[in-house]
Coordinates of C-alpha atoms in Angstrom, one line a residue:
Chain A
X1 CA 20.9 5.8 34.4
X2 CA 23.3 5.4 31.5
X3 CA 26.0 8.0 31.1
X4 CA 26.7 8.9 27.5
X5 CA 29.9 10.6 26.3
X6 CA 30.1 12.1 22.8
X7 CA 33.2 13.3 21.1
X8 CA 33.8 15.8 19.7
X9 CA 31.4 18.2 21.4
X10 CA 31.7 20.6 18.5
X11 CA 33.7 20.9 15.3
X12 CA 34.0 23.2 12.3
X13 CA 34.7 21.4 9.1
X14 CA 35.4 22.2 5.5
X15 CA 33.0 21.2 2.7
X16 CA 33.8 17.8 1.2
X17 CA 35.5 16.4 4.2
X18 CA 34.2 13.7 6.7
X19 CA 33.8 13.7 10.4
X20 CA 33.5 10.7 12.7
X21 CA 31.5 11.2 15.9
X22 CA 32.1 8.8 18.8
X23 CA 29.5 7.7 21.4
X24 CA 30.7 5.9 24.5
X25 CA 28.3 4.5 27.1
X26 CA 29.2 3.5 30.6
X27 CA 27.2 0.4 30.5
X28 CA 26.3 -2.3 28.0
X29 CA 23.3 -1.5 25.9
X30 CA 21.7 -3.4 23.1
X31 CA 20.3 -0.6 21.0
X32 CA 22.0 2.7 20.1
X33 CA 20.4 5.4 18.1
X34 CA 21.7 8.4 16.1
X35 CA 19.7 11.6 15.7
X36 CA 20.1 14.8 13.8
X37 CA 18.8 18.1 15.2
X38 CA 19.0 20.9 12.6
X39 CA 19.2 24.5 13.9
X40 CA 16.1 25.4 15.8
X41 CA 14.4 22.2 14.8
X42 CA 13.2 18.9 16.3
X43 CA 15.2 15.7 16.4
X44 CA 15.1 13.3 13.5
X45 CA 16.2 9.6 13.7
X46 CA 19.1 8.8 11.4
X47 CA 19.6 5.2 12.2
X48 CA 19.3 2.4 14.7
X49 CA 22.5 0.5 15.6
X50 CA 22.2 -3.0 17.1
X51 CA 25.5 -4.6 18.1
X52 CA 26.4 -7.3 15.6
X53 CA 24.0 -6.2 12.9
X54 CA 24.0 -3.7 10.1
X55 CA 22.5 -0.4 11.1
X56 CA 18.9 0.3 10.1
X57 CA 18.5 3.7 8.3
X58 CA 15.5 5.8 8.3
X59 CA 14.0 7.2 5.1
X60 CA 16.1 10.0 3.7
X61 CA 19.3 8.7 5.3
X62 CA 21.8 6.4 3.5
X63 CA 24.8 4.4 4.6
X64 CA 27.1 6.0 2.1
X65 CA 26.5 9.4 3.7
X66 CA 26.2 8.3 7.3
X67 CA 28.1 5.1 7.9
X68 CA 27.8 3.7 11.4
X69 CA 29.9 1.3 13.3
X70 CA 28.8 -0.6 16.4
X71 CA 31.8 -2.8 17.4
X72 CA 30.6 -3.6 20.9
X73 CA 27.9 -3.0 23.4
X74 CA 29.3 0.2 24.8
X75 CA 30.5 2.1 21.7
X76 CA 29.3 3.4 18.3
X77 CA 30.5 5.9 15.7
X78 CA 28.6 7.9 13.2
X79 CA 30.5 9.4 10.2
X80 CA 29.2 12.3 8.2
X81 CA 30.7 11.9 4.8
X82 CA 31.5 14.4 2.0
X83 CA 30.0 17.2 4.1
X84 CA 28.1 20.2 2.8
X85 CA 26.8 23.2 4.7
X86 CA 23.4 21.5 4.8
X87 CA 24.9 19.0 7.2
X88 CA 25.4 21.6 9.8
X89 CA 23.4 20.3 12.7
X90 CA 23.7 18.8 16.1
X91 CA 24.2 15.0 16.0
X92 CA 23.1 13.1 19.1
X93 CA 23.6 9.6 20.3
X94 CA 20.9 7.9 22.3
X95 CA 20.6 4.6 24.1
X96 CA 17.9 2.5 25.8
X97 CA 18.8 1.9 29.5
X98 CA 17.8 -1.1 31.5
X99 CA 14.2 0.1 31.5
X100 CA 14.1 -0.4 27.7
X101 CA 12.1 2.0 25.6
X102 CA 10.8 3.7 28.8
X103 CA 14.3 4.9 29.6
X104 CA 15.9 6.5 26.6
X105 CA 18.9 8.7 27.3
X106 CA 20.7 11.2 25.1
X107 CA 24.3 12.4 24.9
X108 CA 25.0 16.1 24.9
X109 CA 25.5 16.0 21.2
X110 CA 28.1 17.1 18.6
X111 CA 27.5 20.5 17.1
X112 CA 28.8 20.4 13.6
X113 CA 29.3 23.5 11.4
X114 CA 30.3 23.0 7.8
X115 CA 31.9 25.9 5.9
Chain B
X1 CA 4.0 8.8 7.8
X2 CA 3.8 8.9 11.6
X3 CA 3.7 12.4 12.9
X4 CA 3.4 14.2 16.2
X5 CA 2.2 17.8 16.1
X6 CA 3.1 20.2 18.9
X7 CA 1.9 23.6 19.9
X8 CA 2.6 26.3 20.7
X9 CA 6.0 26.9 19.0
X10 CA 7.0 29.3 21.8
X11 CA 5.4 30.2 25.2
X12 CA 6.1 33.0 27.7
X13 CA 4.8 32.5 31.2
X14 CA 5.3 34.6 34.4
X15 CA 6.9 32.9 37.4
X16 CA 4.3 31.0 39.3
X17 CA 2.0 30.6 36.3
X18 CA 0.9 27.4 34.5
X19 CA 2.6 26.4 31.3
X20 CA 0.6 24.2 29.0
X21 CA 2.0 22.5 25.9
X22 CA -0.2 20.4 23.6
X23 CA 0.5 17.5 21.2
X24 CA -1.5 15.5 18.8
X25 CA -0.7 12.3 17.0
X26 CA -2.2 10.6 13.9
X27 CA -1.1 7.0 14.2
X28 CA -2.6 4.7 16.7
X29 CA 0.4 2.4 16.7
X30 CA 2.2 4.4 19.4
X31 CA 2.8 2.7 22.7
X32 CA 4.3 5.3 25.0
X33 CA 4.3 9.1 25.2
X34 CA 7.3 10.8 26.8
X35 CA 8.1 14.4 27.2
X36 CA 11.7 15.7 27.0
X37 CA 13.3 18.8 28.3
X38 CA 16.3 20.3 26.5
X39 CA 18.6 23.1 27.7
X40 CA 21.0 24.8 25.3
X41 CA 24.1 22.7 24.5
X42 CA 22.6 19.6 26.1
X43 CA 20.8 16.6 24.8
X44 CA 17.1 16.1 25.6
X45 CA 16.4 14.7 29.1
X46 CA 13.4 12.5 29.9
X47 CA 11.0 14.6 32.0
X48 CA 7.8 12.5 32.4
X49 CA 6.0 9.9 30.3
X50 CA 2.6 8.2 30.1
X51 CA 1.1 5.0 28.7
X52 CA -2.0 5.3 26.4
X53 CA -4.2 3.4 28.9
X54 CA -3.7 6.1 31.6
X55 CA -5.5 9.5 31.4
X56 CA -3.2 11.5 33.7
X57 CA 0.2 11.2 35.3
X58 CA 1.6 13.6 37.8
X59 CA 5.2 14.0 39.0
X60 CA 5.9 17.0 41.2
X61 CA 5.0 20.1 39.3
X62 CA 4.7 18.2 35.9
X63 CA 1.4 16.6 34.8
X64 CA 0.6 14.8 31.6
X65 CA -3.0 14.7 30.5
X66 CA -3.8 12.0 27.8
X67 CA -7.0 11.8 25.7
X68 CA -6.8 8.6 23.7
X69 CA -10.0 9.1 21.8
X70 CA -8.9 12.5 20.6
X71 CA -5.3 11.4 20.1
X72 CA -4.1 14.3 22.1
X73 CA -1.8 14.8 25.1
X74 CA -0.5 17.7 27.0
X75 CA 2.1 18.8 29.5
X76 CA 1.2 21.1 32.4
X77 CA 3.9 22.7 34.4
X78 CA 2.5 24.1 37.6
X79 CA 4.1 27.0 39.5
X80 CA 6.5 27.6 36.6
X81 CA 10.0 28.8 37.5
X82 CA 12.7 30.6 35.6
X83 CA 14.7 27.4 35.8
X84 CA 12.0 25.7 33.7
X85 CA 13.0 27.9 30.7
X86 CA 14.0 25.3 28.1
X87 CA 12.8 23.7 25.0
X88 CA 10.2 20.9 25.5
X89 CA 9.5 18.1 23.1
X90 CA 6.7 15.7 23.2
X91 CA 7.3 12.4 21.6
X92 CA 5.6 9.1 20.8
X93 CA 7.2 5.7 20.8
X94 CA 6.3 2.8 18.6
X95 CA 7.7 -0.6 19.4
X96 CA 9.7 -2.3 16.6
X97 CA 11.8 -5.4 16.3
X98 CA 15.3 -5.7 14.7
X99 CA 17.0 -9.0 14.6
X100 CA 14.9 -10.4 17.4
X101 CA 15.5 -7.4 19.6
X102 CA 12.6 -5.2 20.5
X103 CA 13.2 -1.5 20.8
X104 CA 11.3 1.8 20.8
X105 CA 11.4 4.3 18.0
X106 CA 10.9 7.9 19.0
X107 CA 8.9 10.3 16.9
X108 CA 9.4 13.9 18.2
X109 CA 7.1 16.9 18.1
X110 CA 8.4 20.1 16.7
X111 CA 9.3 21.5 20.2
X112 CA 8.2 24.4 22.3
X113 CA 10.5 27.1 23.6
X114 CA 9.3 28.0 27.1
X115 CA 10.4 31.2 28.7
X116 CA 9.5 31.8 32.3
X117 CA 9.9 35.4 33.4
X118 CA 10.9 36.2 37.0

């Protein structure tokens, strides 16, 4: 199974600043996904990142707020821009393993607190 | 909008008991139904999954029951243990295509916090 490393694991940030979250996978994967999990809530898909293409954003999420990079088949970044306290959440990276959609794996997440 | 509704929100079970979590979906375009287990500070981990053409799948103490006509599916945890205490999410996957690449899009239920007392 794919091993996913996310950095940082947690951070406390000031309002108005930006944070870039890194997701590194130990194998080449085509699709990478970014999710948000607000405190005590379920997971919501932010965007889908296909290497070599622009990320596809879900309704309610925009590129200016959550720019995503996908420079190669093992790495992606999510930036949370111009942060406000409402952005305090856990952000998770997910990938499809060799089994495709039947094998979706998640990183441990980045717990973000915005003051 | 595609939705997956999950209940109960929280569940307390005695050790050795049966934990049952239910989910219902509205859209028939889902192709796969996984369950995820999440411990505090960790990302969700795939527990068990089922295809819509199968009525039941069992893996160890975990069983999924699937009722396609009712658009409902449930997770049964037999002989529940304190180590099973976690948050459980049902999900439904719809198959999409981006730039010629097929992938699965997950829609999660709201989650169930399971507590198993010793």
